[in-house]
Short mmCIF file of C-alpha atoms in Angstrom, two decimals:
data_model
loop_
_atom_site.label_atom_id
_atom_site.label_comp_id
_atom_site.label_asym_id
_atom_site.label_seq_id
_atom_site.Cartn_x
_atom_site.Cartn_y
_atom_site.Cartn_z
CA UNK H 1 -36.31 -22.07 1.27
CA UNK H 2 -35.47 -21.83 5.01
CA UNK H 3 -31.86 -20.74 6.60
CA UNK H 4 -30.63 -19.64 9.86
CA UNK H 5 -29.15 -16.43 8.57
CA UNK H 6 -29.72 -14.51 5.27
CA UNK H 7 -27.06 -12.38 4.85
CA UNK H 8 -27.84 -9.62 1.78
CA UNK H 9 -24.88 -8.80 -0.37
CA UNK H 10 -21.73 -10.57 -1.05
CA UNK H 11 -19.54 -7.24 -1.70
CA UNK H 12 -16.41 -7.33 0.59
CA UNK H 13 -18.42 -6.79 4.46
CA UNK H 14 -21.24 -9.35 3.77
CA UNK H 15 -18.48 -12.05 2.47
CA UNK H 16 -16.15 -11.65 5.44
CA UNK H 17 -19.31 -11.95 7.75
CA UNK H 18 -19.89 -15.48 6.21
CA UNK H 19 -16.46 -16.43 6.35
CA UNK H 20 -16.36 -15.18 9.87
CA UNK H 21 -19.49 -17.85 10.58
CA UNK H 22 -18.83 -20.82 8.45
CA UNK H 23 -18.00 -22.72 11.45
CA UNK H 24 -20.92 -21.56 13.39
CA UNK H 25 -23.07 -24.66 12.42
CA UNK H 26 -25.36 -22.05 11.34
CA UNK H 27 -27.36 -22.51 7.76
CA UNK H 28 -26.06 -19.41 6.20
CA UNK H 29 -27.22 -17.99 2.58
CA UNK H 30 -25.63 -15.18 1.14
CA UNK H 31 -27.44 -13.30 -1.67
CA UNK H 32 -26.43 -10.73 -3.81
CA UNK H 33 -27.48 -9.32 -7.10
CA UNK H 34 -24.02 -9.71 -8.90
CA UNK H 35 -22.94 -13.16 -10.68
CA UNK H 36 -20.52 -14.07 -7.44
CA UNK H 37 -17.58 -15.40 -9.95
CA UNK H 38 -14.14 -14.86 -9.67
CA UNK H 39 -12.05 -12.90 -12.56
CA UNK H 40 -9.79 -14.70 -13.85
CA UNK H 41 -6.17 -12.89 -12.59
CA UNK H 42 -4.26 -10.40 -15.20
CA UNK H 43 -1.59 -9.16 -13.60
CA UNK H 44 -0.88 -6.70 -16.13
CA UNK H 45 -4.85 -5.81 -16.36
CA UNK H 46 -5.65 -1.96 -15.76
CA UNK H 47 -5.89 -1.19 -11.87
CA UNK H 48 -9.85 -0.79 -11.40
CA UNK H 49 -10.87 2.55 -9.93
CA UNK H 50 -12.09 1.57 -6.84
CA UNK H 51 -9.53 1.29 -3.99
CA UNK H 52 -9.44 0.38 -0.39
CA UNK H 53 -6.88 1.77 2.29
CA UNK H 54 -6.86 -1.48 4.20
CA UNK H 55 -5.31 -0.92 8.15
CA UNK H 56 -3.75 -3.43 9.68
CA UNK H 57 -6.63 -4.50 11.77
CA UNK H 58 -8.55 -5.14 8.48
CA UNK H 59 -5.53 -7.28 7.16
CA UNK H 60 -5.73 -9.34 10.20
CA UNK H 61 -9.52 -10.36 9.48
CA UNK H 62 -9.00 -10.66 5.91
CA UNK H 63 -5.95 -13.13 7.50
CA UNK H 64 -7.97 -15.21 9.31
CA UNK H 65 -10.59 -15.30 6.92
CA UNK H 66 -8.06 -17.11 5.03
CA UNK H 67 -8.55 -14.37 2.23
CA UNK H 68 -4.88 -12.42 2.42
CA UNK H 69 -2.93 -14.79 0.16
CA UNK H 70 -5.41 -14.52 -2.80
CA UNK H 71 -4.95 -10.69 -2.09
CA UNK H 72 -1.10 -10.55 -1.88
CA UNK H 73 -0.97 -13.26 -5.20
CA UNK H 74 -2.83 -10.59 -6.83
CA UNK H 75 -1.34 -7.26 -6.09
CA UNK H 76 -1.62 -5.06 -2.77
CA UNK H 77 0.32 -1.90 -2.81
CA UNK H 78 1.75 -1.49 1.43
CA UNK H 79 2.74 1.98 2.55
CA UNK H 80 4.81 2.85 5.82
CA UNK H 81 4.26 6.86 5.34
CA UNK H 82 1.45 9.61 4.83
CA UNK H 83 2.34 13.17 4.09
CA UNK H 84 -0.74 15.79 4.74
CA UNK H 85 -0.33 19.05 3.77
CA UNK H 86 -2.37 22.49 3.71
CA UNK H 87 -2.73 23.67 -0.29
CA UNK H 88 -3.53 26.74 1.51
CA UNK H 89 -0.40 27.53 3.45
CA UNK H 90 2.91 26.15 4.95
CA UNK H 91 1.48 23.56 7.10
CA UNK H 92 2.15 19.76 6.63
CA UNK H 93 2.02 16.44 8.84
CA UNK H 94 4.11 13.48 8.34
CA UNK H 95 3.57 9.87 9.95
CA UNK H 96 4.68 6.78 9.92
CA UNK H 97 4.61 3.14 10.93
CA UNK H 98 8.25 3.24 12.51
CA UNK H 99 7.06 5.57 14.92
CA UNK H 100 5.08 3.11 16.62
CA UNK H 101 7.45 0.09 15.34
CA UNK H 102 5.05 -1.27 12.72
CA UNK H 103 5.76 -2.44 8.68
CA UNK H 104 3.23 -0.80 7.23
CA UNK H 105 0.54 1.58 8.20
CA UNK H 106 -1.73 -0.44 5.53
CA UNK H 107 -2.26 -1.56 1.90
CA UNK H 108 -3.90 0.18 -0.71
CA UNK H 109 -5.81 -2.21 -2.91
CA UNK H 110 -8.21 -2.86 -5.82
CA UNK H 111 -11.82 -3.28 -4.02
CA UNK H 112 -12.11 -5.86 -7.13
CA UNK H 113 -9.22 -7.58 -5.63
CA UNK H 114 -10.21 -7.92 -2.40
CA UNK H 115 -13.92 -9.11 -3.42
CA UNK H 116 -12.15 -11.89 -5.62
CA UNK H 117 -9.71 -13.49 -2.77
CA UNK H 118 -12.83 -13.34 -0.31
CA UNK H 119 -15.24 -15.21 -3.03
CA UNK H 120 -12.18 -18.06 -3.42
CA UNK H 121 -12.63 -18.69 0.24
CA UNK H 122 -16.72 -18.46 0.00
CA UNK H 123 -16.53 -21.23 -2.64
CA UNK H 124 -15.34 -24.09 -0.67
CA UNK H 125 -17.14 -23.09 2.63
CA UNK H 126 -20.15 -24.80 2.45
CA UNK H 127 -22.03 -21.36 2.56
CA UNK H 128 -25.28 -21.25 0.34
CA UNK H 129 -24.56 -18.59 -2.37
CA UNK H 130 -27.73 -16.97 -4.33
CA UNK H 131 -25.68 -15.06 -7.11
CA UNK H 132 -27.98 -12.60 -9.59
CA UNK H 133 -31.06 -12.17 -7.35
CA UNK H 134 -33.28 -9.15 -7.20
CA UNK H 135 -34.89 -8.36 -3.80
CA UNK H 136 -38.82 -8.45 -4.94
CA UNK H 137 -40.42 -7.95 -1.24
CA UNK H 138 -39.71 -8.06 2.30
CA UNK H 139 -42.20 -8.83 5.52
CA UNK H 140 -42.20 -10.13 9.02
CA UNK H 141 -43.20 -13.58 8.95
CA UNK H 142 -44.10 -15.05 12.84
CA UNK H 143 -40.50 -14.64 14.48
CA UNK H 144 -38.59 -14.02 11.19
CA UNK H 145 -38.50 -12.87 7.98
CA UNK H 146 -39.60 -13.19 4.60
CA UNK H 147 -37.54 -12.22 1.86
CA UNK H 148 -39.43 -12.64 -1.61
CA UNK H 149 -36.92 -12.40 -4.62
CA UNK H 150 -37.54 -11.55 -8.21
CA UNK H 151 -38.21 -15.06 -9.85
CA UNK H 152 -40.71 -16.09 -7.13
CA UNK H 153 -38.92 -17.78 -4.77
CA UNK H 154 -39.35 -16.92 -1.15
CA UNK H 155 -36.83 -17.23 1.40
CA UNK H 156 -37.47 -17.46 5.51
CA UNK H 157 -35.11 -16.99 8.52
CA UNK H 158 -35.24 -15.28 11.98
CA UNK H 159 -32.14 -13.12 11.59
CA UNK H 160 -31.37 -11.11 8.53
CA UNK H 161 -28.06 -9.13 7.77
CA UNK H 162 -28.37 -6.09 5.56
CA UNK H 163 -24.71 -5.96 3.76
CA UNK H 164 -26.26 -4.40 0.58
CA UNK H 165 -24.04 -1.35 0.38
CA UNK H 166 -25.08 2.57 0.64
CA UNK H 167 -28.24 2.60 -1.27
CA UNK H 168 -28.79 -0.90 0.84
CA UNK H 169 -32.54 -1.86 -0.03
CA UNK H 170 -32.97 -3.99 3.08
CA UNK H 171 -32.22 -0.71 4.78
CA UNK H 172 -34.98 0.44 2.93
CA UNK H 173 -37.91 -1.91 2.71
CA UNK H 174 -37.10 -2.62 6.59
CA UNK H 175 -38.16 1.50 7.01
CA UNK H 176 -34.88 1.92 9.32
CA UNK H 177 -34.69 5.86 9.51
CA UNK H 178 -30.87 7.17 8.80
CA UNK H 179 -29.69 11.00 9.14
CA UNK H 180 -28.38 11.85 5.82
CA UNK H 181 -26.70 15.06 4.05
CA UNK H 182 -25.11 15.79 0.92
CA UNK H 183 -21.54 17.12 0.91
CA UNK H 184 -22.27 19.43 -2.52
CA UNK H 185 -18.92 17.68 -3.12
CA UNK H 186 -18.22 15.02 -6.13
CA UNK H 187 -14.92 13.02 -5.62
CA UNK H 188 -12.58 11.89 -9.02
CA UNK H 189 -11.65 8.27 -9.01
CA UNK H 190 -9.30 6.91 -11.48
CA UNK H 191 -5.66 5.87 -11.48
CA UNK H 192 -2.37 7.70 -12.83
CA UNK H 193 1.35 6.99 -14.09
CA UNK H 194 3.57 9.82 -12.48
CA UNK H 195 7.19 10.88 -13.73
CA UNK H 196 8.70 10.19 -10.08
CA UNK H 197 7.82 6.74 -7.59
CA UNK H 198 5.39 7.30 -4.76
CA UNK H 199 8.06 5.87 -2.10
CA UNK H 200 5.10 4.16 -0.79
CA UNK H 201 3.74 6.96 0.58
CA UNK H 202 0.27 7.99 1.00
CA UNK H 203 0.18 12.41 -0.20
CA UNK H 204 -2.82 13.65 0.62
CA UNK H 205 -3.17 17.80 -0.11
CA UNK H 206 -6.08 19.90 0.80
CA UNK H 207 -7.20 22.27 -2.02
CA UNK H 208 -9.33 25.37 -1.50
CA UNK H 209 -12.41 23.22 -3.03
CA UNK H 210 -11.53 19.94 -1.31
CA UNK H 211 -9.22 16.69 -0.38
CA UNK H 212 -6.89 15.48 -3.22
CA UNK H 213 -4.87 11.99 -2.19
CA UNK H 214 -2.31 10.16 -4.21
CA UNK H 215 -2.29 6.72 -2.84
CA UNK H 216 0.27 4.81 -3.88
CA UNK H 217 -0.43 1.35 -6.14
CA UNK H 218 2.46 -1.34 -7.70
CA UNK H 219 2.20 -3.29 -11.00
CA UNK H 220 4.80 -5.68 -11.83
CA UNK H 221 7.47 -3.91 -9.28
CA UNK H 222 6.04 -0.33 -10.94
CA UNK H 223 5.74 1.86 -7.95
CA UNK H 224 5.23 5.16 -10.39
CA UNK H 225 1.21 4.35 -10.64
CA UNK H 226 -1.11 6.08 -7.96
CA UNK H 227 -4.74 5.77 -7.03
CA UNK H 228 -6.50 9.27 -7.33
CA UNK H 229 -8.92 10.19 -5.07
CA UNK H 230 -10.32 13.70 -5.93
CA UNK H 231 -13.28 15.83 -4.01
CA UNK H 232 -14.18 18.71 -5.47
CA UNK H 233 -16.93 20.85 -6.18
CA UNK H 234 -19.89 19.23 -8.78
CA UNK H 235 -18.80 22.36 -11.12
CA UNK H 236 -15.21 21.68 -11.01
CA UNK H 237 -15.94 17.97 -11.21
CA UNK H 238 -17.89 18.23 -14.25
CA UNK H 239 -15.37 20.73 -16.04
CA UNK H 240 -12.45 18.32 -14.98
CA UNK H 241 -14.39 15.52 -16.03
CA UNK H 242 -14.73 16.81 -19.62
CA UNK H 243 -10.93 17.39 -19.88
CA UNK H 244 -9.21 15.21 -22.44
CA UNK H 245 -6.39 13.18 -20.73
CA UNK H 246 -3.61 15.40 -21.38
CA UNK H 247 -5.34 18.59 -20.10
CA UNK H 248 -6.32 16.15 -16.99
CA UNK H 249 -3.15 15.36 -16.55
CA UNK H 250 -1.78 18.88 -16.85
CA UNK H 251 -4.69 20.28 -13.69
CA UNK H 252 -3.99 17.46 -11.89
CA UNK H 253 -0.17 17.82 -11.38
CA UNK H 254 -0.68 21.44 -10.80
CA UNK H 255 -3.30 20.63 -7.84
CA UNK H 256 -0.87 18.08 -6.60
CA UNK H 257 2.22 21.13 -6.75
CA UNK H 258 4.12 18.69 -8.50
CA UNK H 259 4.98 16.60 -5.76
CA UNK H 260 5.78 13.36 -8.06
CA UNK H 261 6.46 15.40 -10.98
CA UNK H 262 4.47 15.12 -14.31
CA UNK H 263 1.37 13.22 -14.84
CA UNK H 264 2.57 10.82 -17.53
CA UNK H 265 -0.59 8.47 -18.09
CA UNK H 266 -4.63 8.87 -16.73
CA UNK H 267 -6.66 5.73 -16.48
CA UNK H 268 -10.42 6.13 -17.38
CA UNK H 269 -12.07 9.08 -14.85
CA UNK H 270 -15.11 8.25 -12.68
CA UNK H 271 -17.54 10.90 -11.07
CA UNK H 272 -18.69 10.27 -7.45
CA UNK H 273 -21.17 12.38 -5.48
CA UNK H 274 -20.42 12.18 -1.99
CA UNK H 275 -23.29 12.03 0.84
CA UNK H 276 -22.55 11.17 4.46
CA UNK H 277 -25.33 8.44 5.87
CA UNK H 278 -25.56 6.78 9.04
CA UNK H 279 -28.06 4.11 10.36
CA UNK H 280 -30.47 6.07 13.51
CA UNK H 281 -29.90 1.88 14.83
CA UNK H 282 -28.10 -0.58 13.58
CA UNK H 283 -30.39 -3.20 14.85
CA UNK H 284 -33.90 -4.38 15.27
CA UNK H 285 -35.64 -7.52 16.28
CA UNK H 286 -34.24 -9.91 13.78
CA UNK H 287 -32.43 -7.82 11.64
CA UNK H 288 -28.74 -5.65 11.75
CA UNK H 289 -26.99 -3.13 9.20
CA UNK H 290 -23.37 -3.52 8.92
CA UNK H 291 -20.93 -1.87 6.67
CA UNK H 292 -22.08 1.04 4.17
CA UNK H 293 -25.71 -0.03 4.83
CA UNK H 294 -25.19 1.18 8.55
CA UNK H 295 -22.95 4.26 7.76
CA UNK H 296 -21.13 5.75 4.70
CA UNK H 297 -18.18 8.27 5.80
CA UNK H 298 -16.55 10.85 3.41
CA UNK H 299 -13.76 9.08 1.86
CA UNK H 300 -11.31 11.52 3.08
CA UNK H 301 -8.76 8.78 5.43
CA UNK H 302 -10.32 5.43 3.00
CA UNK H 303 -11.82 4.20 6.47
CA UNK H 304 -14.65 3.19 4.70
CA UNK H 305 -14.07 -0.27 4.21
CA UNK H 306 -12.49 -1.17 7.68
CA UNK H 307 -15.27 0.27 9.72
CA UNK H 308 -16.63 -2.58 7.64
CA UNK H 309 -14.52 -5.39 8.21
CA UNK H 310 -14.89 -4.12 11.74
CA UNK H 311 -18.88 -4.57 11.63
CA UNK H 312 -18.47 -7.77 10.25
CA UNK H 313 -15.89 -9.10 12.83
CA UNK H 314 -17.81 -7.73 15.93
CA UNK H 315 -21.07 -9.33 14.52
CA UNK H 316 -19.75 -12.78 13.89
CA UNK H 317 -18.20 -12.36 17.94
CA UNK H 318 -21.32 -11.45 19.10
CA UNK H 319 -23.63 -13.96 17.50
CA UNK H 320 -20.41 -17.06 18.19
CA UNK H 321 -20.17 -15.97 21.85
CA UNK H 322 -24.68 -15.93 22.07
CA UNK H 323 -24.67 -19.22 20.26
CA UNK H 324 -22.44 -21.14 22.74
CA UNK H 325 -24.65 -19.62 25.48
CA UNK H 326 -27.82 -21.22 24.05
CA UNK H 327 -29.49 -17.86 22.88
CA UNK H 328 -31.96 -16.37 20.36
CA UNK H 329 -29.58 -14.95 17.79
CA UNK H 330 -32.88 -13.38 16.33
CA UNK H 331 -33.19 -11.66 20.26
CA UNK H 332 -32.81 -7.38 20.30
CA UNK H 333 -30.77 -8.12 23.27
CA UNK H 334 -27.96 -10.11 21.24
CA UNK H 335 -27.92 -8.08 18.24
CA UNK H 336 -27.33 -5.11 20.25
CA UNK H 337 -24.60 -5.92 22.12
CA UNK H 338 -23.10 -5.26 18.36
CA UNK H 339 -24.80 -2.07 18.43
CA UNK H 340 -23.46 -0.96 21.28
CA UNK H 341 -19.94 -1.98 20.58
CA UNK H 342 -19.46 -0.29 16.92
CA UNK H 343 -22.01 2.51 17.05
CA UNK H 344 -19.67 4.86 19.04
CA UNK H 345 -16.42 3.81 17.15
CA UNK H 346 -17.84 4.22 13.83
CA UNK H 347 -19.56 7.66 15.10
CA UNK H 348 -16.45 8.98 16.16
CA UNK H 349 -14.53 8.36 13.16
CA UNK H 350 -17.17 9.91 11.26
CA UNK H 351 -17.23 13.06 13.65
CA UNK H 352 -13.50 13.19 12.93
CA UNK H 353 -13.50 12.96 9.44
CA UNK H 354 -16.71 15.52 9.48
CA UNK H 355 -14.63 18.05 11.14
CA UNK H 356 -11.08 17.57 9.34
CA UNK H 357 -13.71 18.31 5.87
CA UNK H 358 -15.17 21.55 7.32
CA UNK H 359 -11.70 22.93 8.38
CA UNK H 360 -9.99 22.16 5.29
CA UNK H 361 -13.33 24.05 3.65
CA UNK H 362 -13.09 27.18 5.73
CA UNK H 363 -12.15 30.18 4.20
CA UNK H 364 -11.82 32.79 7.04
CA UNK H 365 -7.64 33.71 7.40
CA UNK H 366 -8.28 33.13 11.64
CA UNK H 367 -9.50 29.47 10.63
CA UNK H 368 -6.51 29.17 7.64
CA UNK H 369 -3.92 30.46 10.33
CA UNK H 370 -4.93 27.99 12.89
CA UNK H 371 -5.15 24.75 11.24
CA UNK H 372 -1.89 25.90 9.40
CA UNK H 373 -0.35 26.42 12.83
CA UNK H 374 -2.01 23.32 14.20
CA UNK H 375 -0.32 20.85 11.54
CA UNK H 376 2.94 22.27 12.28
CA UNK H 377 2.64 21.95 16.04
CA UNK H 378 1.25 18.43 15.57
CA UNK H 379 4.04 17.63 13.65
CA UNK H 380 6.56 18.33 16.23
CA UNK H 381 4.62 16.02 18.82
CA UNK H 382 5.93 12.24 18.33
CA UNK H 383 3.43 11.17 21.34
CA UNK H 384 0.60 13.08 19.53
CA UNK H 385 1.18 11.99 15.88
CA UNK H 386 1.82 7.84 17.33
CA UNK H 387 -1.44 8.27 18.64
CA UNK H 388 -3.14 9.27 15.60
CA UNK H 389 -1.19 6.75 13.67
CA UNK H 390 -2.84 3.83 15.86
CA UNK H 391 -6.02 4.99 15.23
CA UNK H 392 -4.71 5.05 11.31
CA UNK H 393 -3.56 1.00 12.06
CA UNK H 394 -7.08 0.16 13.40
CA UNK H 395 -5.89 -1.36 16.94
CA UNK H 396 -7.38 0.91 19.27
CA UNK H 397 -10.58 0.67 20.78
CA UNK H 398 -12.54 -1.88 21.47
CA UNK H 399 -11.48 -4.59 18.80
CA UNK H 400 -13.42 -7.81 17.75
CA UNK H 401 -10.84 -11.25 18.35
CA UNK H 402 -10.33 -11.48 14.65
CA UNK H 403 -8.21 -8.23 14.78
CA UNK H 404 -6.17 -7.91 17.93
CA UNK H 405 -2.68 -9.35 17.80
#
């Protein structure tokens, strides 16, 4: 079987890539080892315990993609504040999306959800989709590729697009070196009924042994559930881990000082180690990384996702703008003109986030009295804190058509 592009996983970066290029006139397959079927909706169904902080930018792909109204059918929780706050001291941060006359600073929603809205859109789009396949071999083949699967079959094209996630085995079988290191940090995922509403707020408190965010979720008009992201140390992971929900529910409120009073309900728990990974190149003759197979970030700001959407939009742009010229898509030269626009974005949020998780860590009172000092003088700079909250919307830099205004 012969295509124009494979593109390697269907989770939420590889389908907005297709979307992004179903008008290309390009012969697209998208593979992926799951059964690529949409859930049928439950809108009182338990919140799954993977969540995306979408930004704005993000929202405006997922727009155009035509995939935002199967999102907001569903259920997308919006927030217009964050609160930030030192477990260690007296120093707190607060933004919002006033300050820079915005709605929202983003939505917090169900990765499940998002998948399902962008899989709606895939199925009338004319885009070959390969659900349940396992990746059996990979090899050059002439000026392409050849991607063997599990059953037999054998699939060729000149450009291939690894989407396959952290663990990405295109990534792998492709030998494309990565600089990788483990955080010795494990992060609790699950969701959480509190005794007071979230005021759609994003809380997010640093702890002597890591990060702990309350992002806020809404079920049926509920606005009392939150999203729980918690990094801690693999000890204090396991030992929290083995709590029964109560005693959960008791540790947790005292982490979070109470801030939304008692913890009145605790969703299934999920244990996450957390390793930071980045692609040495994104690109090679005939082949690009985008989204977690290019770069996985501590989840500390959720920017995961929309460094993502970001990949995705800048690679569709690139390839659109080389087609119309007549060009090799398959050419180094195209596919890094990608390279060259998201590798210094996405390493600079990862730099940032990299630093904000080794201050929060340190333990010397000099480094407690000057982050301490620096939230508070932050705080009382609008200029300073606007800034950071446009980087928090996703419209600075240099952004792919999809996402500008």
């Amino acid at each position: 079987m012969h295509a124009d592009l494979i593109i390697v996983g269907a989770g939420m970066v590889g389908s907005a890539l297709a979307l992004a290029l179903q008008d290309s006139g390009l012969d697209i397959l998208l593979l992926d080892q799951g059964p690529l079927e949409v859930a049928p909706w439950n809108p009182a169904a338990p919140f799954e315990p993977r969540v995306s902080a979408l930004s704005v930018a993000s929202q405006r792909i997922l727009e155009r993609l035509g995939a935002w109204n199967g999102i907001r059918a569903r259920r997308a929780a919006p927030y217009g504040e964050m609160l930030v706050w030192d477990g260690s001291g007296t120093g707190q941060i607060h933004f919002s999306a006033a300050s820079v006359h915005a709605e929202v600073l983003g939505h917090i929603v169900e990765n499940r959800v998002v998948q399902d809205a962008l899989l709606e859109r895939l199925a009338g789009s004319g885009i070959g989709l390969l659900p349940a396949i396992r990746l059996d071999g990979l090899r050059r083949s002439g000026d392409g590729w050849l991607v063997g699967l599990g059953d037999g079959r054998q699939l060729r094209a000149p450009l291939l697009v690894a989407a396959d996630g952290a663990n990405s085995t295109i990534r792998r079988l492709a030998g494309c070196a990565t600089r990788e290191w483990d955080y010795l940090h494990h992060a609790i995922v699950t969701s959480v009924r509190c005794a007071e509403p979230h005021r759609r707020t994003a809380w997010q408190r640093f702890t002597d042994d890591g990060p702990l965010a309350f992002l806020p979720l809404e079920r049926d008009g509920d606005r009392h559930w939150c999203s729980i992201v918690w990094s801690t140390t693999p000890q204090q992971a396991g030992r929290l881990t083995a709590l029964d929900d109560a005693a959960f529910a008791r540790a947790l409120g005292a982490a979070f000082e109470w801030r939304l009073g008692e913890v009145l309900e605790v969703d299934p728990r999920h244990c996450i180690p957390l390793r930071q990974r980045h692609a040495r190149r994104y690109v090679e003759p005939g082949l690009a990384l985008i989204g977690d197979a290019a770069h996985v970030i501590h989840p500390l700001a959720g920017q995961g996702v929309n460094l993502g959407f970001l990949d995705a939009a800048t690679l569709a742009e690139v390839l659109l703008h080389a087609r119309s010229r007549g060009e090799r898509l398959a050419d180094l030269r195209v596919l890094s003109r990608f390279e060259r626009r998201r590798m210094p974005h996405n390493l600079a949020m990862m730099a940032a986030m990299e630093g904000f998780e080794r201050l929060f860590q340190a333990d010397p009172l000099p480094l407690r009295w000057l982050r301490n000092s620096g939230l508070k003088w932050m705080d009382s700079l609008p200029e300073g804190k606007a800034l950071f909250v446009r980087q928090a919307l996703g419209l600075s830099g240099d952004l792919p058509g999809l996402a500008r205004a």
